[in-house]
mmCIF file of C-alpha atoms and ligand atoms in Angstrom:
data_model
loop_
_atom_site.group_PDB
_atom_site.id
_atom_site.type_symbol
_atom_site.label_atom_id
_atom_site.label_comp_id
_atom_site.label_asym_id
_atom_site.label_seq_id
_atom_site.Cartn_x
_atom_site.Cartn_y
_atom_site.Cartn_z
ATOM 1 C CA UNK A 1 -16.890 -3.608 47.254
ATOM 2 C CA UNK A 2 -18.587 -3.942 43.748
ATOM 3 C CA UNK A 3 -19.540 -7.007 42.395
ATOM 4 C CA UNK A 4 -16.998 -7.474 39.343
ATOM 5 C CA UNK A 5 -17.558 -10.403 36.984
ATOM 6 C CA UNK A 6 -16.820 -11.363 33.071
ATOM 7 C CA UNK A 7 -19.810 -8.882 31.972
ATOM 8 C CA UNK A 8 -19.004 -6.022 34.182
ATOM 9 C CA UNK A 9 -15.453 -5.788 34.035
ATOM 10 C CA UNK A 10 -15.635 -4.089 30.641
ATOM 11 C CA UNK A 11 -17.000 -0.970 32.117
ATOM 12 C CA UNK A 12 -14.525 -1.115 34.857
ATOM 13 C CA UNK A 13 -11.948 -1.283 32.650
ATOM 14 C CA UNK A 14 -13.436 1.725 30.801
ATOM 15 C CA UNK A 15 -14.005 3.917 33.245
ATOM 16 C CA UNK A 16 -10.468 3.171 34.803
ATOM 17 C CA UNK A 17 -9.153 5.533 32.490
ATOM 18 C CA UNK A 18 -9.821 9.445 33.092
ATOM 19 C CA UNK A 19 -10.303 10.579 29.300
ATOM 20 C CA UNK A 20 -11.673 13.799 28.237
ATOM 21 C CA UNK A 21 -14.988 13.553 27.893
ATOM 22 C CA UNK A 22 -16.054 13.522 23.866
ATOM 23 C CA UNK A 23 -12.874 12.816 22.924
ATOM 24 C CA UNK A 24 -11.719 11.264 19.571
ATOM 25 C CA UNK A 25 -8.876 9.289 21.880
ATOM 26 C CA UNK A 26 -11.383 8.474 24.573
ATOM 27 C CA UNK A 27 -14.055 6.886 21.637
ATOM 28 C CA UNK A 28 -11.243 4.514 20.170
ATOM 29 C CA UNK A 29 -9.807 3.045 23.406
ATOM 30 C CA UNK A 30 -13.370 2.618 24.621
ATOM 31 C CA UNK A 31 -14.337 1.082 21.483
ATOM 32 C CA UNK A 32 -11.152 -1.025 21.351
ATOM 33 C CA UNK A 33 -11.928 -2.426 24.640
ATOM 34 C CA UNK A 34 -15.359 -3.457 24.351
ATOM 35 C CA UNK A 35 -14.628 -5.425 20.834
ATOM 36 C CA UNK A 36 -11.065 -6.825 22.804
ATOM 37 C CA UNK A 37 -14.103 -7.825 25.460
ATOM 38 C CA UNK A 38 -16.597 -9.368 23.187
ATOM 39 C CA UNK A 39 -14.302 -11.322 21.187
ATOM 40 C CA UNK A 40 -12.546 -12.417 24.007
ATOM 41 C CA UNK A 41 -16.248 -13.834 25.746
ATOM 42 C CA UNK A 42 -17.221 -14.861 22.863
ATOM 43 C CA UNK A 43 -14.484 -16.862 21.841
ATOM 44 C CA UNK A 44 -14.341 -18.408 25.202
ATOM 45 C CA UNK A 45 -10.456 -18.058 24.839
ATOM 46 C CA UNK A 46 -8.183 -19.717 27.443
ATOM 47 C CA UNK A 47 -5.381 -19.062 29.203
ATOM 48 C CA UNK A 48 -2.961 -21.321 26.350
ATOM 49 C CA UNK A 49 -4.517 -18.784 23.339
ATOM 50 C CA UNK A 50 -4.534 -15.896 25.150
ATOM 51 C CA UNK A 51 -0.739 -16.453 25.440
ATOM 52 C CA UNK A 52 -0.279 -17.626 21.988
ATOM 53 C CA UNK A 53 -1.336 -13.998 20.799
ATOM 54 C CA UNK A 54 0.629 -12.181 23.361
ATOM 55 C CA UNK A 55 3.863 -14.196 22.562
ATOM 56 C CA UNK A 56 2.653 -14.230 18.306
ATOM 57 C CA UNK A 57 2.762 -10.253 19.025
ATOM 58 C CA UNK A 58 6.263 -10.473 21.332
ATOM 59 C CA UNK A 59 8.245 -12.308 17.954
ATOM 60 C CA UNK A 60 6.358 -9.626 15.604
ATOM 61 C CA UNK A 61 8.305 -6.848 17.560
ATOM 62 C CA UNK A 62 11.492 -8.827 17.881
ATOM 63 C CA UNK A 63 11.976 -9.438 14.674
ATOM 64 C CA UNK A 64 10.892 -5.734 13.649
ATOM 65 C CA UNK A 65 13.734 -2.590 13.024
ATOM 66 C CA UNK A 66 13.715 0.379 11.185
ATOM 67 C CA UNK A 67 13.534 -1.274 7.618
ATOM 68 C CA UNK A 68 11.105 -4.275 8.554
ATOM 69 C CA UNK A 69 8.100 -3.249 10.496
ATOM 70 C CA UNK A 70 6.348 -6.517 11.074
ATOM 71 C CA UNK A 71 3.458 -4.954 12.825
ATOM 72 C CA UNK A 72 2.591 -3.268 9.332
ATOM 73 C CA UNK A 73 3.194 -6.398 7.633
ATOM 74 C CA UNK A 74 0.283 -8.188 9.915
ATOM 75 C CA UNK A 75 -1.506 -5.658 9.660
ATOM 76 C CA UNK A 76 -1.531 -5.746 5.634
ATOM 77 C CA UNK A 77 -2.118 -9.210 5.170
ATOM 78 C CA UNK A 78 -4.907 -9.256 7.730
ATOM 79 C CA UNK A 79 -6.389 -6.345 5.605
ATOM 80 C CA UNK A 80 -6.704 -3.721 8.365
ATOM 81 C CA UNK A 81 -4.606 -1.949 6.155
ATOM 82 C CA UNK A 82 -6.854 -2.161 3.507
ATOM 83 C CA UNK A 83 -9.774 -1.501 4.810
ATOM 84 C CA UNK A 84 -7.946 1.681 6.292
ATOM 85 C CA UNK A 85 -7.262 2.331 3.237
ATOM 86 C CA UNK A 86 -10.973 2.016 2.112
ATOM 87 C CA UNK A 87 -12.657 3.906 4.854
ATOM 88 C CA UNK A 88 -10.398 7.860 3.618
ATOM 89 C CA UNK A 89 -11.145 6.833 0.053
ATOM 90 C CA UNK A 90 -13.185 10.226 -0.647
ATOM 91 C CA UNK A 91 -15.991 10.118 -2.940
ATOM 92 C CA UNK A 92 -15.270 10.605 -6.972
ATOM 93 C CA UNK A 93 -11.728 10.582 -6.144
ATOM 94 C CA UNK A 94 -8.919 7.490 -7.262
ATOM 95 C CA UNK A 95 -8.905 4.898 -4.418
ATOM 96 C CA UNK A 96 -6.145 4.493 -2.108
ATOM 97 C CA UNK A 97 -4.511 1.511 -1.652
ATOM 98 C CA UNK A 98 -0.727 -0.423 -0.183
ATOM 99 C CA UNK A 99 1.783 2.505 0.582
ATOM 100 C CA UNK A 100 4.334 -0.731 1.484
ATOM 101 C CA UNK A 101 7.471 -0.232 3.173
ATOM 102 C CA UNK A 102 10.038 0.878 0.764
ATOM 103 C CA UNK A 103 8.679 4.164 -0.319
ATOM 104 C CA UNK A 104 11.127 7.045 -0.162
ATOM 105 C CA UNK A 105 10.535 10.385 0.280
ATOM 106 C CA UNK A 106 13.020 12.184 -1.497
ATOM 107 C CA UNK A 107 13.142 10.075 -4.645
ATOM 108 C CA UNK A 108 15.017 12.232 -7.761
ATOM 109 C CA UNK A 109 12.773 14.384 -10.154
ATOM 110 C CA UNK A 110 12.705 13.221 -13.513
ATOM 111 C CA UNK A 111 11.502 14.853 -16.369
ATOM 112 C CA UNK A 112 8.501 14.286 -18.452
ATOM 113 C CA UNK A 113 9.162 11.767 -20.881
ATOM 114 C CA UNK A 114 12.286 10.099 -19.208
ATOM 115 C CA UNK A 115 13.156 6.425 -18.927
ATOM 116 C CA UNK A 116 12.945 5.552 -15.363
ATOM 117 C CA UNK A 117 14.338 2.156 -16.123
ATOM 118 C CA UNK A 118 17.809 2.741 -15.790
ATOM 119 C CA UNK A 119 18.223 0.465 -18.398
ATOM 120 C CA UNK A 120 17.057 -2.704 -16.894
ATOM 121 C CA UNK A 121 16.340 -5.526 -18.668
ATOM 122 C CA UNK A 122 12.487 -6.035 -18.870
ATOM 123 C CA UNK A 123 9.571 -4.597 -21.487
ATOM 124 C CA UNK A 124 9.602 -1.025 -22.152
ATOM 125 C CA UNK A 125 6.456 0.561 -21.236
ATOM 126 C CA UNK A 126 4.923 4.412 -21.518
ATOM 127 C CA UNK A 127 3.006 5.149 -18.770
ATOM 128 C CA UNK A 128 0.585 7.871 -18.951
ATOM 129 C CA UNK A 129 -2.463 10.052 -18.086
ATOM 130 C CA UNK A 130 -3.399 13.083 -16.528
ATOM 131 C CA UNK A 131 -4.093 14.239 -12.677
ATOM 132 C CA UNK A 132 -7.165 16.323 -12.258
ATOM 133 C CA UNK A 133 -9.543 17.077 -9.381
ATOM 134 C CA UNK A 134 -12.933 15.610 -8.927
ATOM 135 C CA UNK A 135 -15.105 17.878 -11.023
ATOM 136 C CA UNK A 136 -12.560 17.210 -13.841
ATOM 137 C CA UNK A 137 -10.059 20.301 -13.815
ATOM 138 C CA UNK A 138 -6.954 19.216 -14.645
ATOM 139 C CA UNK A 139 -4.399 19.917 -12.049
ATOM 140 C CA UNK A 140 -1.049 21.219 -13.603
ATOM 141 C CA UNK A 141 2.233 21.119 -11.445
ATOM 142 C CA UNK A 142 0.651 17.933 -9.621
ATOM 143 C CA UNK A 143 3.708 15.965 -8.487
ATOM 144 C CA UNK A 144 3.560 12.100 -9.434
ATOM 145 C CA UNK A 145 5.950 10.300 -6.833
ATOM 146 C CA UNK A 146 6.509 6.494 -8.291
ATOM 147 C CA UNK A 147 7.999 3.396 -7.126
ATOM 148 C CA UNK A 148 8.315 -0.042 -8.046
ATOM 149 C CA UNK A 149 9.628 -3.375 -8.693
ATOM 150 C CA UNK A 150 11.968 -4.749 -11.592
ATOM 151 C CA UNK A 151 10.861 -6.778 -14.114
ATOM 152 C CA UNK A 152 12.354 -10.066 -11.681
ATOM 153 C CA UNK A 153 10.007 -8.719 -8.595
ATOM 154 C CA UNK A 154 12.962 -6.748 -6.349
ATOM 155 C CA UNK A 155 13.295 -3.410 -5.336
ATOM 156 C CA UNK A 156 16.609 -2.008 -5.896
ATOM 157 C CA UNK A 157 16.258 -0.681 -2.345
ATOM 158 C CA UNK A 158 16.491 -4.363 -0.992
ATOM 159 C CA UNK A 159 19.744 -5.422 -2.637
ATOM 160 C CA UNK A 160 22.138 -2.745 -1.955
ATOM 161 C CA UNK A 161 24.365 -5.002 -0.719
ATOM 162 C CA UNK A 162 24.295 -6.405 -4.275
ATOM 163 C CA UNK A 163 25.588 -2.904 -5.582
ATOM 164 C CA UNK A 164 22.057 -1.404 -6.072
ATOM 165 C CA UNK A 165 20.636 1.812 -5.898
ATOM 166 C CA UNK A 166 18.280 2.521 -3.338
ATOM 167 C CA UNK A 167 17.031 5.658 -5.551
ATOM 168 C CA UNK A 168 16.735 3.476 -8.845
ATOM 169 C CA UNK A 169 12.957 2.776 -10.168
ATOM 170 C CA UNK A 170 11.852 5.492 -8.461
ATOM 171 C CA UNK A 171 11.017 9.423 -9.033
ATOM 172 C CA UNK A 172 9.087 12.370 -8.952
ATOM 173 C CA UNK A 173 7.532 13.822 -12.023
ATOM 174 C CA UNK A 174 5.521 16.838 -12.366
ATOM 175 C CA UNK A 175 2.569 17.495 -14.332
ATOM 176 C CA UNK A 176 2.274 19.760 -17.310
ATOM 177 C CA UNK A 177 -0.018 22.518 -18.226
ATOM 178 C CA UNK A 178 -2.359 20.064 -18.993
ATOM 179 C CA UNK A 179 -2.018 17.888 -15.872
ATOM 180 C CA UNK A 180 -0.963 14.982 -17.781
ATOM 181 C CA UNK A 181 2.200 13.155 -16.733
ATOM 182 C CA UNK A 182 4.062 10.212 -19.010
ATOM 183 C CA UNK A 183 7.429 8.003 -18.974
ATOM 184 C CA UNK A 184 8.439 4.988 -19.617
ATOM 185 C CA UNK A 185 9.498 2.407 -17.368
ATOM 186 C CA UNK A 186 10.109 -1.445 -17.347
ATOM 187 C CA UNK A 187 6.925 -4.075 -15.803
ATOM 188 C CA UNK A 188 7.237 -5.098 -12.655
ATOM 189 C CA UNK A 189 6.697 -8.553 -11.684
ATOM 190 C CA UNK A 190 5.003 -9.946 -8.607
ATOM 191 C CA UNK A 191 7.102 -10.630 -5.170
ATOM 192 C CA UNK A 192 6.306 -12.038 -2.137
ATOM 193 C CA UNK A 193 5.857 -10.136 1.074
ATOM 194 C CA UNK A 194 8.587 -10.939 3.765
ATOM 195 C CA UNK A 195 7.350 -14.600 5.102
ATOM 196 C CA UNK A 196 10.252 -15.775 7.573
ATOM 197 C CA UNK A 197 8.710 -14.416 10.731
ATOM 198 C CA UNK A 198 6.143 -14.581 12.731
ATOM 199 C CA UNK A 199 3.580 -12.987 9.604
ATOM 200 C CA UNK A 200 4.748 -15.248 7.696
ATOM 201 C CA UNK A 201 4.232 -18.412 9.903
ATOM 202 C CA UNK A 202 0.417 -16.637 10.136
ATOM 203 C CA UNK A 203 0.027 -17.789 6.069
ATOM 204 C CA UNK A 204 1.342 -20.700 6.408
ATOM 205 C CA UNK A 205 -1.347 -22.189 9.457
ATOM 206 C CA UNK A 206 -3.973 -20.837 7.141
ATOM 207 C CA UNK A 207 -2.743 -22.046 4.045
ATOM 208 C CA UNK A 208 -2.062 -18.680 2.537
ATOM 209 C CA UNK A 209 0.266 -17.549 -0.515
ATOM 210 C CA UNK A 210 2.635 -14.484 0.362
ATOM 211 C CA UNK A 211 2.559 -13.147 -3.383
ATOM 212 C CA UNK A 212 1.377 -9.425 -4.686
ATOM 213 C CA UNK A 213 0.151 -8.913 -7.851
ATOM 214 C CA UNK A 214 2.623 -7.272 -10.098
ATOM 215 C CA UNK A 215 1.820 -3.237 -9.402
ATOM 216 C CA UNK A 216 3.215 0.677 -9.692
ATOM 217 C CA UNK A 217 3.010 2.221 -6.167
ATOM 218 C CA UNK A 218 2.529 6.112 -6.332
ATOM 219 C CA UNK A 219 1.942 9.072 -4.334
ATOM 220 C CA UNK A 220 0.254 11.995 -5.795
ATOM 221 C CA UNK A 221 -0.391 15.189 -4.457
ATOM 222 C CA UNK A 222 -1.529 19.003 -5.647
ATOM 223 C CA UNK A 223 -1.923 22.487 -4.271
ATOM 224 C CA UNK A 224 -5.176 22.060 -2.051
ATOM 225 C CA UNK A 225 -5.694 18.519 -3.112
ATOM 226 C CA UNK A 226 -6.004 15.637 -0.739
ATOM 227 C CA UNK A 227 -2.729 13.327 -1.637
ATOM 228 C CA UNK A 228 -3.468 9.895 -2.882
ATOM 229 C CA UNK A 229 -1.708 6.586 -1.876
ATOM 230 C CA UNK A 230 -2.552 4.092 -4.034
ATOM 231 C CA UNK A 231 -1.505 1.262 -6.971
ATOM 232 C CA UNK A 232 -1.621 0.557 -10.441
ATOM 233 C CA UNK A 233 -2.209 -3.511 -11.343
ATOM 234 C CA UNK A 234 -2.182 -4.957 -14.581
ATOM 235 C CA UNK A 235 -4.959 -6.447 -16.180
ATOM 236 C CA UNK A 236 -4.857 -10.339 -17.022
ATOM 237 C CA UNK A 237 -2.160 -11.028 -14.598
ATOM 238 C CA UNK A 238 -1.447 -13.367 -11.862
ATOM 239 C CA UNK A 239 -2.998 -12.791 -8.161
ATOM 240 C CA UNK A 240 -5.193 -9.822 -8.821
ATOM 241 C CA UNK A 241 -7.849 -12.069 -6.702
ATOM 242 C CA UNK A 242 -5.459 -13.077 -3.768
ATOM 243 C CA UNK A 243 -2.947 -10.429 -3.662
ATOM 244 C CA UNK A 244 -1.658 -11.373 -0.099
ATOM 245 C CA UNK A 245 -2.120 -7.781 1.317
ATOM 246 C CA UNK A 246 -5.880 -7.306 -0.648
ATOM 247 C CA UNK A 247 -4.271 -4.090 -2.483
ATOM 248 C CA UNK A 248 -6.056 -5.288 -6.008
ATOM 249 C CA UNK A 249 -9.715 -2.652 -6.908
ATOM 250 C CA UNK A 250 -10.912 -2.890 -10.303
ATOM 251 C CA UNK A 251 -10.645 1.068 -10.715
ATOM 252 C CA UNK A 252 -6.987 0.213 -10.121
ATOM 253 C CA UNK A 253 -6.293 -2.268 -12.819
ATOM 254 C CA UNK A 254 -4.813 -0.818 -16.282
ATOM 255 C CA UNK A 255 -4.795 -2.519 -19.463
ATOM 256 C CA UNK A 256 -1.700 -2.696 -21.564
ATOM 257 C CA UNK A 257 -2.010 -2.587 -24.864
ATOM 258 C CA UNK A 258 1.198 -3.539 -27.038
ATOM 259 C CA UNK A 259 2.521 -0.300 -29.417
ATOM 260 C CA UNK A 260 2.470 -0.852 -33.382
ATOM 261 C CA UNK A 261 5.719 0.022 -35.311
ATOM 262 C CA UNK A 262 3.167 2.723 -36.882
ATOM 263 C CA UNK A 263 2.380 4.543 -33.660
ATOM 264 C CA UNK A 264 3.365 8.069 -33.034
ATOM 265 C CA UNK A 265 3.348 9.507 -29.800
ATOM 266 C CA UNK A 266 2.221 13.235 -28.935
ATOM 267 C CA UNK A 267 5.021 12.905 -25.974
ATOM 268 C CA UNK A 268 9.104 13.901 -26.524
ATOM 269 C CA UNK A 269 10.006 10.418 -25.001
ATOM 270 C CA UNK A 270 13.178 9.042 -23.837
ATOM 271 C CA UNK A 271 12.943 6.037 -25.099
ATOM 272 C CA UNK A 272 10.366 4.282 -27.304
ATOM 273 C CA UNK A 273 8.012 1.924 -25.791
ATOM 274 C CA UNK A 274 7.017 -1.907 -26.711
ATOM 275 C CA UNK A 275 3.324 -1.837 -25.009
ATOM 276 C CA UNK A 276 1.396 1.142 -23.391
ATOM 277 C CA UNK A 277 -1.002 2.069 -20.552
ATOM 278 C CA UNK A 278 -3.100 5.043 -19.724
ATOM 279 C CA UNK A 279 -3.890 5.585 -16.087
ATOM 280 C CA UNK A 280 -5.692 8.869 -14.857
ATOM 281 C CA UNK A 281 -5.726 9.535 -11.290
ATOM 282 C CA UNK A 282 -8.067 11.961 -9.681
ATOM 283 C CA UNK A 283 -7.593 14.131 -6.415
ATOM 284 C CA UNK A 284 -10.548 15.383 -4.022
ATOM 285 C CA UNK A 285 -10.035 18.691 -2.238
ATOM 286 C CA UNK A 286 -8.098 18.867 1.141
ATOM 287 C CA UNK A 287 -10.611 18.663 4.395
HETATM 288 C C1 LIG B 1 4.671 -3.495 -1.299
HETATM 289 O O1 LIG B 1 3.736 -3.347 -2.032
HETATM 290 O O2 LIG B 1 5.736 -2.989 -1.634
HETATM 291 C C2 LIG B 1 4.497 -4.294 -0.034
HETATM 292 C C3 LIG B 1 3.298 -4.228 0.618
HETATM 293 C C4 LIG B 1 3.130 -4.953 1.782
HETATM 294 C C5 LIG B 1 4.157 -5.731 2.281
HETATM 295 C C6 LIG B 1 5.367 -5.797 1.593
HETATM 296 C C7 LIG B 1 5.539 -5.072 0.419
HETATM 297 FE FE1 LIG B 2 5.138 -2.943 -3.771
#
C-alpha cells in the first residue's frame, strides 16, 4: 500500500490519468492540478469553502443557456479572459481584447461610407482608418466586422422583445484598395455586464462596479492574416481604469475630435458627421 498524504496525493492524482506522453492535453491537466493543489494547501481551505465554490460554480451553470453563458461572464470579470486575450496578442500587431457575448456572425455588409446608425438618436460619428499587416502593407479586401451599443448602452440584440433588430448596429465592411475602411455610426455609451446571478453576487462581496467603458467591438480578418478580436474605447471617458471585464489598453483608446462646419471629407459618406475618430488596426501573419 503506498503511503498517500496532502503532499503526495498530487502525483497520484497525476499519474491516475493515462495521457500521451508530451502532450499539449496531458501539460494543462497536469498543470491545472498541481496549481488546484497548491492553492488548495496553501489556502488551508475547509470543507464549508470548498463547498461554497463547488455550489458558486453549480448556480453559474444553472443560470447559464444558449444566450447567457455565465461561465464566460466569470471568467471576464476575473480577467482570465483578458489575460487570454493578452498572452495571442502577436508582436507589432493591434491587441486583442473582449469578444463579449452578442457578436454575430453573419451581420449584413454595408458599404463604405454608410450610416450604420439606423437612424438612432445619439452623435453622429465617422469612423475611420486603414487595416494593414505588420510591416505596414496595407491589406485591401480586409473585412471589418463591427458591433456595438446605442448611444443609451443596449444592444439591439437584447431587446427584441421591444421590437428590435438583432442585426441593427452591426455589419461587415470591406476594405478598399487602399485598406482603409470608414462609416459613420452613433457613440455608444457604457452598460453594465449581466449582475443578477451568481457573477454578479461575486462584485458585490468585493465591492465591485459591473460597468464597461463605452467601446466598438470588431473582428477583423485578411487573406493570410491572423484575425483580430479586439475594442475601440474613447478617450476621456468614464471607466477606462475599472472597466469591469479589464478590456481598456491604451493602444485601444481613440480620440474624438469634434468636425468643423469647414471640413471636407476625402470619403462619399452617408451621412455627415458631428465629431470624428481615426483608428488603424494592424494584422500579423497566420501561424
Ligand atoms: C461586451 O462587451 O459586450 C460584454 C463583455 C463581457 C460581458 C458582457 C458584455
Ligand atoms: Fe460590448
Amino acid at each position: 500500500m503506498r503511503e498517500i498524504n496532502q503532499y503526495t496525493l498530487t502525483e497520484a492524482v497525476k499519474s491516475s490519468f493515462r495521457t500521451e506522453e508530451g502532450s499539449r492535453f496531458k501539460f494543462l491537466l497536469e498543470n491545472f492540478i498541481d496549481h488546484l493543489h497548491d492553492f488548495t494547501r496553501e489556502a488551508n481551505l475547509t470543507h464549508e469553502e470548498w463547498m461554497g465554490i463547488l455550489n458558486f460554480l453549480y448556480d453559474c451553470g444553472k443560470i447559464s443557456t444558449p444566450e447567457r453563458h455565465e461561465f464566460i461572464l466569470l471568467s471576464d470579470v476575473l480577467g482570465f479572459s483578458a489575460l487570454v486575450d493578452m498572452i495571442n496578442t502577436r508582436g507589432g500587431a493591434t491587441e486583442g481584447s473582449n469578444l463579449g457575448p452578442f457578436y454575430l456572425d453573419d451581420a449584413p455588409q454595408m458599404r463604405l461610407g454608410a450610416d450604420m446608425s439606423g437612424g438612432r438618436e445619439g452623435a453622429t460619428v465617422l469612423v475611420h482608418g486603414q487595416v494593414r499587416d505588420t510591416l505596414g502593407n496595407p491589406l485591401p479586401g480586409a473585412i471589418v466586422d463591427t458591433w456595438q451599443a446605442d448611444s443609451a448602452g443596449t444592444y439591439p440584440i437584447q431587446e427584441q422583445e421591444r421590437g428590435q433588430d438583432k442585426y441593427d448596429l452591426r455589419a461587415k465592411f470591406v476594405a478598399d484598395e487602399k485598406g482603409r475602411y470608414f462609416y459613420t455610426t452613433v457613440l455608444p455609451k457604457p452598460y453594465t455586464v449581466p449582475y443578477d446571478g451568481p457573477v454578479g453576487r461575486l462584485l458585490r462581496a468585493g465591492n465591485r462596479h459591473a460597468w464597461r467603458a463605452a467601446h466598438l467591438h470588431y473582428i477583423v480578418r485578411a487573406a493570410g492574416m491572423r484575425a483580430i478580436t479586439t475594442e475601440v474605447f474613447f478617450e476621456n471617458t468614464e471607466y477606462l481604469d475599472n472597466d469591469a471585464v479589464f478590456g481598456v489598453r491604451k493602444s485601444l483608446i481613440a480620440k474624438i475630435e469634434p468636425v468643423r462646419k469647414s471640413d471636407v471629407f476625402e470619403y462619399d459618406l452617408e451621412k455627415r458627421p458631428d465629431a470624428k475618430f481615426a483608428f488603424d488596426f494592424v494584422l500579423a501573419p497566420e501561424g
